Amino acid sequence: MNQDVPYKTYLTEAELPGAWYNLRADMKTKPAPLLNPGTGKPMTAEELNHVFCEELVKQELDNDTPFIPIPQEVRDFYKMFRPSPLVRAYFLEQALGTPAHIYYKFEGNNTSGSHKLNSAVAQAYYAKAQGLKGVTTETGAGQWGTALSMACAFFKLDCKVFMVKCSYEQKPFRREVMRTYGADVTPSPSMETQVGRKINAEHPGTTGSLGCAISEAVEAAVTREGYRYVLGSVLSQVLLHQSIIGLETHAALKKLGVKPDVIIGCAGGGSNLGGLIAPFMGEKLRGEADYRIVAVEPASCPSFTRGRYAYDFCDTGRVCPLAKMYTLGHDFIPSASHAGGLRYHGMSSVLSELYDEGFIEAKAVEQTSVFQAAEQFARTEGILPAPESSHAIRVAIDEALRCKAEGKAENIVFGLTGTGYFDLTAYQSFNDGKMSDYIPTDEELAANFAKMPTL
Ligand SMILES: *Cc1c(COP(=O)(O)O)cnc(C)c1O
């Protein structure tokens, strides 16, 4: 192997970022505020404090402070799994025969298996610092619930997870990881909440959805003394915590003297992409540098490429505030795609605004081609990637092949958000040749747009 930079680059403990970077501070047009669905007015801190931890509400509403110090306790926890490596994908480059240089930032090196732990530990810390007893949340495929239970175990907080019933039944291993870390895991819709009982009565035998589990988790938090609700993506505070990914990547590339041409990430609610691109987008917004930034989403849940930029509900039960975002409509239920983490109807309001202004490109990719990329990556670079992460791999490979056709040695950087050990039924369906590529029709999308609130 002819190496011009090391296969892996790590920052030293002393080089680790001491503050998160708040991309909103450099945006000329700020993301639209969350609205109270009752009054149509922006949510105040006081209203949000009933649902979320106070310090996290401050971060959610802060569009101006560029750097927010990472509390020492959080930095200490980060040391267990950070820095994450920036890897030069020499083996993949070789297999593709591309002159491009491919780098990936690997966030799967912790038990929860994804980047979600970066925000889970921050949120658990602030809940503990506020003197709370515990937090509630929902989890679909289970990555967020797993990350949050690890963080809550560390800070000695109760963790109540509403897990979408079909995942609860089909993914017993994730459920058991959460229970091992002490979380209380309830299949949703449950009979423990009013909204759960209502959904069960109206749809007997339903196996649940993310939107409905969110409604249950919010109700469980606001009706319980000493509890608040936490969320693993979409919110601006989560993008803030995830900026640790981008800050480390930026520092490592600087050490290597490498300037990226293209930065690629998968986009579900937008937290890993928002975190990875943060410092690069900051430079772009301040006119200091330019990069192509590409969001990759599943063709089965195409919020950016086929969604509307409008105010919409964040959950099916309509208990959450309204957010202005690229959305497929709060009633949109994506087909049973295997990338559970990318099946959300909306997108971060920060990324939505940047996309609307043309700072981000978006691509939608089909499931089978994503797993072809995953297979090639696993066989060359050794890591078994999560289906979500493999969306970014697909486009990184496509970009590398474009570079080959054009004879260009561009630097391609992508986020490898996690590992796929809990997604082996998805790999099984791919290996058996039984995977399908469902793409919603324009009529289906229009039916859901019609049900969106009019503001
Ligand atoms: C949750 C998840 C995602 C998608 O979430 P974002 O908020 O869009 O980053 C991507 N990859 C993995 C491994 C995940 O667990």
Short mmCIF file of C-alpha atoms in Angstrom, two decimals, residues 23-344:
data_model
loop_
_atom_site.label_atom_id
_atom_site.label_comp_id
_atom_site.label_asym_id
_atom_site.label_seq_id
_atom_site.Cartn_x
_atom_site.Cartn_y
_atom_site.Cartn_z
CA LEU A 23 -23.58 26.60 13.19
CA ARG A 24 -26.66 28.82 13.57
CA ALA A 25 -24.41 31.66 14.77
CA ASP A 26 -22.97 31.98 11.25
CA MET A 27 -26.28 31.67 9.38
CA LYS A 28 -27.54 34.97 7.97
CA THR A 29 -31.09 33.63 7.79
CA LYS A 30 -31.71 31.74 11.02
CA PRO A 31 -33.76 28.53 11.03
CA ALA A 32 -37.45 29.23 11.56
CA PRO A 33 -38.57 29.01 15.23
CA LEU A 34 -40.64 26.17 16.70
CA LEU A 35 -44.28 27.23 16.96
CA ASN A 36 -46.91 26.51 19.58
CA PRO A 37 -49.59 24.60 17.64
CA GLY A 38 -52.32 26.20 19.77
CA THR A 39 -51.37 29.86 19.36
CA GLY A 40 -49.20 29.75 16.23
CA LYS A 41 -46.61 31.85 18.13
CA PRO A 42 -42.94 30.90 18.66
CA MET A 43 -42.46 28.54 21.60
CA THR A 44 -41.07 30.36 24.63
CA ALA A 45 -38.39 28.93 26.91
CA GLU A 46 -41.01 28.66 29.64
CA GLU A 47 -43.29 26.52 27.48
CA LEU A 48 -40.42 24.31 26.34
CA ASN A 49 -39.14 23.89 29.92
CA HIS A 50 -42.19 21.74 30.76
CA VAL A 51 -41.05 19.17 28.23
CA PHE A 52 -37.26 19.55 27.94
CA CYS A 53 -34.36 20.18 30.34
CA GLU A 54 -33.69 23.87 30.94
CA GLU A 55 -30.12 24.00 29.68
CA LEU A 56 -31.12 22.11 26.53
CA VAL A 57 -33.94 24.60 25.93
CA LYS A 58 -31.37 27.41 26.13
CA GLN A 59 -29.26 25.63 23.53
CA GLU A 60 -32.32 25.00 21.37
CA LEU A 61 -33.20 28.70 21.31
CA ASP A 62 -29.64 30.03 20.99
CA ASN A 63 -29.05 31.15 17.41
CA ASP A 64 -26.12 33.44 18.25
CA THR A 65 -23.42 31.91 20.49
CA PRO A 66 -20.85 30.29 18.18
CA PHE A 67 -19.06 28.13 20.76
CA ILE A 68 -20.66 26.42 23.76
CA PRO A 69 -18.20 24.81 26.20
CA ILE A 70 -18.55 21.04 26.63
CA PRO A 71 -19.00 20.33 30.37
CA GLN A 72 -16.02 18.51 31.90
CA GLU A 73 -18.20 15.49 32.87
CA VAL A 74 -19.26 15.11 29.23
CA ARG A 75 -15.67 15.48 28.02
CA ASP A 76 -14.68 12.76 30.48
CA PHE A 77 -17.37 10.41 29.16
CA TYR A 78 -16.32 11.21 25.58
CA LYS A 79 -12.85 9.86 26.43
CA MET A 80 -14.34 6.34 26.63
CA PHE A 81 -15.06 6.34 22.90
CA ARG A 82 -13.53 9.52 21.42
CA PRO A 83 -11.68 10.68 19.48
CA SER A 84 -13.14 8.55 16.72
CA PRO A 85 -10.73 7.71 13.91
CA LEU A 86 -10.59 9.49 10.57
CA VAL A 87 -9.77 6.67 8.18
CA ARG A 88 -8.26 6.96 4.72
CA ALA A 89 -10.13 4.30 2.73
CA TYR A 90 -7.07 3.07 0.82
CA PHE A 91 -8.52 -0.40 0.29
CA LEU A 92 -11.78 0.93 -1.10
CA GLU A 93 -9.91 3.37 -3.38
CA GLN A 94 -7.82 0.48 -4.67
CA ALA A 95 -10.88 -1.67 -5.34
CA LEU A 96 -12.53 1.18 -7.25
CA GLY A 97 -9.35 2.10 -9.12
CA THR A 98 -10.10 5.76 -8.45
CA PRO A 99 -7.61 8.62 -8.26
CA ALA A 100 -9.88 10.19 -5.61
CA HIS A 101 -8.83 10.15 -1.97
CA ILE A 102 -11.61 8.84 0.27
CA TYR A 103 -11.78 9.52 4.00
CA TYR A 104 -14.41 8.43 6.50
CA LYS A 105 -15.09 9.43 10.08
CA PHE A 106 -16.10 6.28 11.96
CA GLU A 107 -18.63 6.81 14.78
CA GLY A 108 -19.55 3.16 15.40
CA ASN A 109 -16.85 2.38 17.93
CA ASN A 110 -19.02 2.23 21.05
CA THR A 111 -21.50 -0.34 22.37
CA SER A 112 -24.54 1.56 21.10
CA GLY A 113 -22.92 1.33 17.68
CA SER A 114 -23.62 4.83 16.40
CA HIS A 115 -22.96 8.57 16.67
CA LYS A 116 -26.10 9.01 18.82
CA LEU A 117 -24.09 8.57 22.02
CA ASN A 118 -22.49 12.01 21.42
CA SER A 119 -25.79 13.74 22.15
CA ALA A 120 -27.21 11.14 24.57
CA VAL A 121 -24.42 11.77 27.07
CA ALA A 122 -24.85 15.55 26.82
CA GLN A 123 -28.60 15.34 27.33
CA ALA A 124 -28.31 12.92 30.26
CA TYR A 125 -25.70 15.17 31.87
CA TYR A 126 -27.94 18.26 31.72
CA ALA A 127 -30.91 16.28 33.07
CA LYS A 128 -28.82 15.14 36.03
CA ALA A 129 -27.41 18.63 36.59
CA GLN A 130 -30.99 19.94 36.81
CA GLY A 131 -31.67 17.40 39.58
CA LEU A 132 -34.16 15.35 37.54
CA LYS A 133 -35.03 11.74 38.37
CA GLY A 134 -35.17 10.53 34.83
CA VAL A 135 -35.88 11.01 31.13
CA THR A 136 -38.30 9.50 28.65
CA THR A 137 -37.80 8.94 24.96
CA GLU A 138 -38.90 6.90 21.98
CA THR A 139 -36.83 4.63 19.83
CA GLY A 140 -37.58 3.14 16.45
CA ALA A 141 -34.87 0.80 15.32
CA GLY A 142 -33.26 1.13 18.76
CA GLN A 143 -30.00 3.03 18.24
CA TRP A 144 -31.09 6.13 20.13
CA GLY A 145 -32.66 4.16 23.00
CA THR A 146 -29.45 2.15 23.36
CA ALA A 147 -27.27 5.26 23.41
CA LEU A 148 -29.52 7.00 25.92
CA SER A 149 -29.61 3.99 28.27
CA MET A 150 -25.80 3.91 28.30
CA ALA A 151 -25.68 7.62 29.15
CA CYS A 152 -28.38 7.32 31.83
CA ALA A 153 -26.61 4.37 33.46
CA PHE A 154 -23.46 6.49 33.71
CA PHE A 155 -25.23 9.49 35.26
CA LYS A 156 -27.60 7.34 37.39
CA LEU A 157 -30.86 8.52 35.84
CA ASP A 158 -34.04 6.55 35.17
CA CYS A 159 -34.50 5.96 31.47
CA LYS A 160 -37.94 5.14 30.11
CA VAL A 161 -37.96 4.11 26.46
CA PHE A 162 -41.07 3.67 24.30
CA MET A 163 -39.96 1.33 21.57
CA VAL A 164 -42.05 0.98 18.40
CA LYS A 165 -43.84 -2.34 18.94
CA CYS A 166 -42.72 -4.05 15.73
CA SER A 167 -39.06 -3.29 16.57
CA TYR A 168 -39.60 -4.40 20.18
CA GLU A 169 -40.76 -7.75 18.87
CA GLN A 170 -38.38 -8.06 15.91
CA LYS A 171 -35.23 -6.65 17.53
CA PRO A 172 -35.01 -8.39 20.92
CA PHE A 173 -31.24 -7.93 21.03
CA ARG A 174 -31.34 -4.14 21.09
CA ARG A 175 -34.08 -4.31 23.71
CA GLU A 176 -31.86 -6.49 25.89
CA VAL A 177 -28.88 -4.15 25.53
CA MET A 178 -31.09 -1.31 26.80
CA ARG A 179 -32.35 -3.40 29.72
CA THR A 180 -28.79 -4.40 30.59
CA TYR A 181 -27.98 -0.70 30.98
CA GLY A 182 -31.01 -0.39 33.26
CA ALA A 183 -33.59 1.19 30.94
CA ASP A 184 -37.30 0.43 31.26
CA VAL A 185 -38.42 -0.52 27.73
CA THR A 186 -42.13 -0.45 26.84
CA PRO A 187 -43.56 -1.50 23.46
CA SER A 188 -45.52 1.36 21.87
CA PRO A 189 -48.43 1.93 21.58
CA SER A 190 -48.81 0.86 25.22
CA MET A 191 -51.66 0.97 27.72
CA GLU A 192 -49.58 3.19 30.05
CA THR A 193 -50.46 6.51 28.45
CA GLN A 194 -53.68 8.15 27.39
CA VAL A 195 -52.48 8.61 23.83
CA GLY A 196 -51.31 4.97 23.72
CA ARG A 197 -54.70 3.67 24.93
CA LYS A 198 -56.45 5.89 22.37
CA ILE A 199 -54.27 4.63 19.50
CA ASN A 200 -54.76 1.01 20.63
CA ALA A 201 -58.52 1.49 20.76
CA GLU A 202 -58.66 3.10 17.33
CA HIS A 203 -56.21 0.71 15.67
CA PRO A 204 -56.42 -2.67 17.44
CA GLY A 205 -53.34 -4.81 16.82
CA THR A 206 -51.24 -1.91 15.48
CA THR A 207 -47.49 -2.45 15.63
CA GLY A 208 -46.84 1.26 16.18
CA SER A 209 -44.80 4.00 14.55
CA LEU A 210 -42.12 6.48 15.56
CA GLY A 211 -44.58 9.39 15.54
CA CYS A 212 -46.85 7.55 17.94
CA ALA A 213 -44.01 6.52 20.28
CA ILE A 214 -42.93 10.19 20.44
CA SER A 215 -46.44 11.19 21.56
CA GLU A 216 -46.33 8.55 24.31
CA ALA A 217 -42.86 9.51 25.53
CA VAL A 218 -43.81 13.20 25.72
CA GLU A 219 -46.96 12.39 27.69
CA ALA A 220 -45.01 10.14 30.07
CA ALA A 221 -42.53 12.97 30.74
CA VAL A 222 -45.00 15.79 31.35
CA THR A 223 -47.25 13.70 33.61
CA ARG A 224 -44.39 12.48 35.82
CA GLU A 225 -42.73 14.56 38.53
CA GLY A 226 -38.98 14.98 37.91
CA TYR A 227 -38.96 13.71 34.34
CA ARG A 228 -38.29 15.38 31.01
CA TYR A 229 -38.42 14.22 27.41
CA VAL A 230 -35.29 13.90 25.26
CA LEU A 231 -34.95 13.42 21.51
CA GLY A 232 -32.06 11.93 19.53
CA SER A 233 -32.16 13.87 16.26
CA VAL A 234 -33.86 16.72 14.34
CA LEU A 235 -33.56 19.35 17.12
CA SER A 236 -30.92 22.08 16.83
CA GLN A 237 -29.45 21.14 20.24
CA VAL A 238 -28.72 17.64 18.90
CA LEU A 239 -26.91 19.08 15.87
CA LEU A 240 -24.91 21.22 18.29
CA HIS A 241 -23.73 18.17 20.28
CA GLN A 242 -22.98 16.27 17.09
CA SER A 243 -20.67 19.08 15.95
CA ILE A 244 -18.00 17.12 17.85
CA ILE A 245 -17.86 14.84 14.76
CA GLY A 246 -17.13 17.73 12.41
CA LEU A 247 -14.73 19.52 14.75
CA GLU A 248 -12.60 16.39 15.11
CA THR A 249 -12.74 15.76 11.36
CA HIS A 250 -11.77 19.35 10.59
CA ALA A 251 -8.82 19.23 13.03
CA ALA A 252 -7.60 15.85 11.76
CA LEU A 253 -7.73 16.94 8.09
CA LYS A 254 -5.88 20.12 8.99
CA LYS A 255 -3.16 18.03 10.64
CA LEU A 256 -2.87 16.06 7.41
CA GLY A 257 -2.91 19.19 5.26
CA VAL A 258 -5.95 17.92 3.35
CA LYS A 259 -8.81 20.11 2.13
CA PRO A 260 -11.98 18.19 1.29
CA ASP A 261 -13.78 18.79 -2.02
CA VAL A 262 -16.94 16.85 -1.21
CA ILE A 263 -18.44 16.05 2.22
CA ILE A 264 -21.16 13.41 2.33
CA GLY A 265 -23.52 12.19 5.04
CA CYS A 266 -26.74 10.24 5.34
CA ALA A 267 -29.73 12.27 6.48
CA GLY A 268 -32.64 10.99 8.56
CA GLY A 269 -33.40 13.80 10.99
CA GLY A 270 -30.11 15.44 10.06
CA SER A 271 -28.06 15.19 13.26
CA ASN A 272 -24.95 13.37 12.03
CA LEU A 273 -24.83 15.34 8.79
CA GLY A 274 -25.39 18.62 10.62
CA GLY A 275 -22.60 17.70 13.05
CA LEU A 276 -20.13 16.49 10.43
CA ILE A 277 -20.47 19.53 8.20
CA ALA A 278 -20.74 22.16 10.96
CA PRO A 279 -17.23 23.72 10.89
CA PHE A 280 -16.96 23.33 7.10
CA MET A 281 -20.34 24.95 6.56
CA GLY A 282 -19.26 27.70 8.95
CA GLU A 283 -16.30 28.47 6.68
CA LYS A 284 -18.59 28.35 3.67
CA LEU A 285 -21.09 30.74 5.26
CA ARG A 286 -18.32 33.15 6.30
CA GLY A 287 -16.89 33.02 2.76
CA GLU A 288 -13.57 31.52 3.90
CA ALA A 289 -13.71 28.27 1.92
CA ASP A 290 -16.00 26.32 -0.35
CA TYR A 291 -17.03 22.68 -0.27
CA ARG A 292 -19.68 20.57 -1.94
CA ILE A 293 -21.91 19.13 0.75
CA VAL A 294 -24.19 16.21 -0.06
CA ALA A 295 -27.09 14.86 2.02
CA VAL A 296 -28.11 11.30 1.17
CA GLU A 297 -31.60 10.03 1.91
CA PRO A 298 -33.53 6.86 1.07
CA ALA A 299 -35.71 7.03 -2.05
CA SER A 300 -38.44 5.53 0.16
CA CYS A 301 -38.41 8.54 2.52
CA PRO A 302 -37.26 11.51 0.39
CA SER A 303 -37.81 14.56 2.64
CA PHE A 304 -35.26 16.82 0.91
CA THR A 305 -35.62 15.74 -2.70
CA ARG A 306 -39.43 15.46 -2.83
CA GLY A 307 -40.69 17.08 0.39
CA ARG A 308 -42.18 20.53 1.04
CA TYR A 309 -40.47 23.28 3.03
CA ALA A 310 -43.26 24.23 5.44
CA TYR A 311 -44.44 24.13 9.04
CA ASP A 312 -45.54 20.65 10.09
CA PHE A 313 -46.13 18.55 13.17
CA CYS A 314 -43.17 16.55 14.46
CA ASP A 315 -45.32 13.62 15.64
CA THR A 316 -48.47 11.72 14.69
CA GLY A 317 -50.26 12.55 17.94
CA ARG A 318 -49.65 16.29 17.31
CA VAL A 319 -48.48 16.94 20.86
CA CYS A 320 -45.12 18.42 19.80
CA PRO A 321 -44.47 21.96 18.55
CA LEU A 322 -44.65 22.76 14.85
CA ALA A 323 -41.32 22.94 13.03
CA LYS A 324 -40.55 24.52 9.67
CA MET A 325 -38.69 21.87 7.76
CA TYR A 326 -38.54 19.83 4.59
CA THR A 327 -41.28 17.33 5.31
CA LEU A 328 -43.32 14.57 3.72
CA GLY A 329 -46.23 15.34 6.07
CA HIS A 330 -46.66 14.10 9.66
CA ASP A 331 -48.97 11.29 8.49
CA PHE A 332 -46.39 9.92 6.06
CA ILE A 333 -45.47 6.35 6.99
CA PRO A 334 -42.48 5.22 4.96
CA SER A 335 -42.42 1.69 3.59
CA ALA A 336 -40.67 -0.94 5.68
CA SER A 337 -37.18 0.18 4.68
CA HIS A 338 -34.30 -1.42 6.57
CA ALA A 339 -32.63 1.89 7.38
CA GLY A 340 -34.82 2.51 10.44
CA GLY A 341 -32.83 5.61 11.40
CA LEU A 342 -33.70 7.35 8.13
CA ARG A 343 -37.46 6.82 8.29
CA TYR A 344 -38.51 10.18 9.72
#
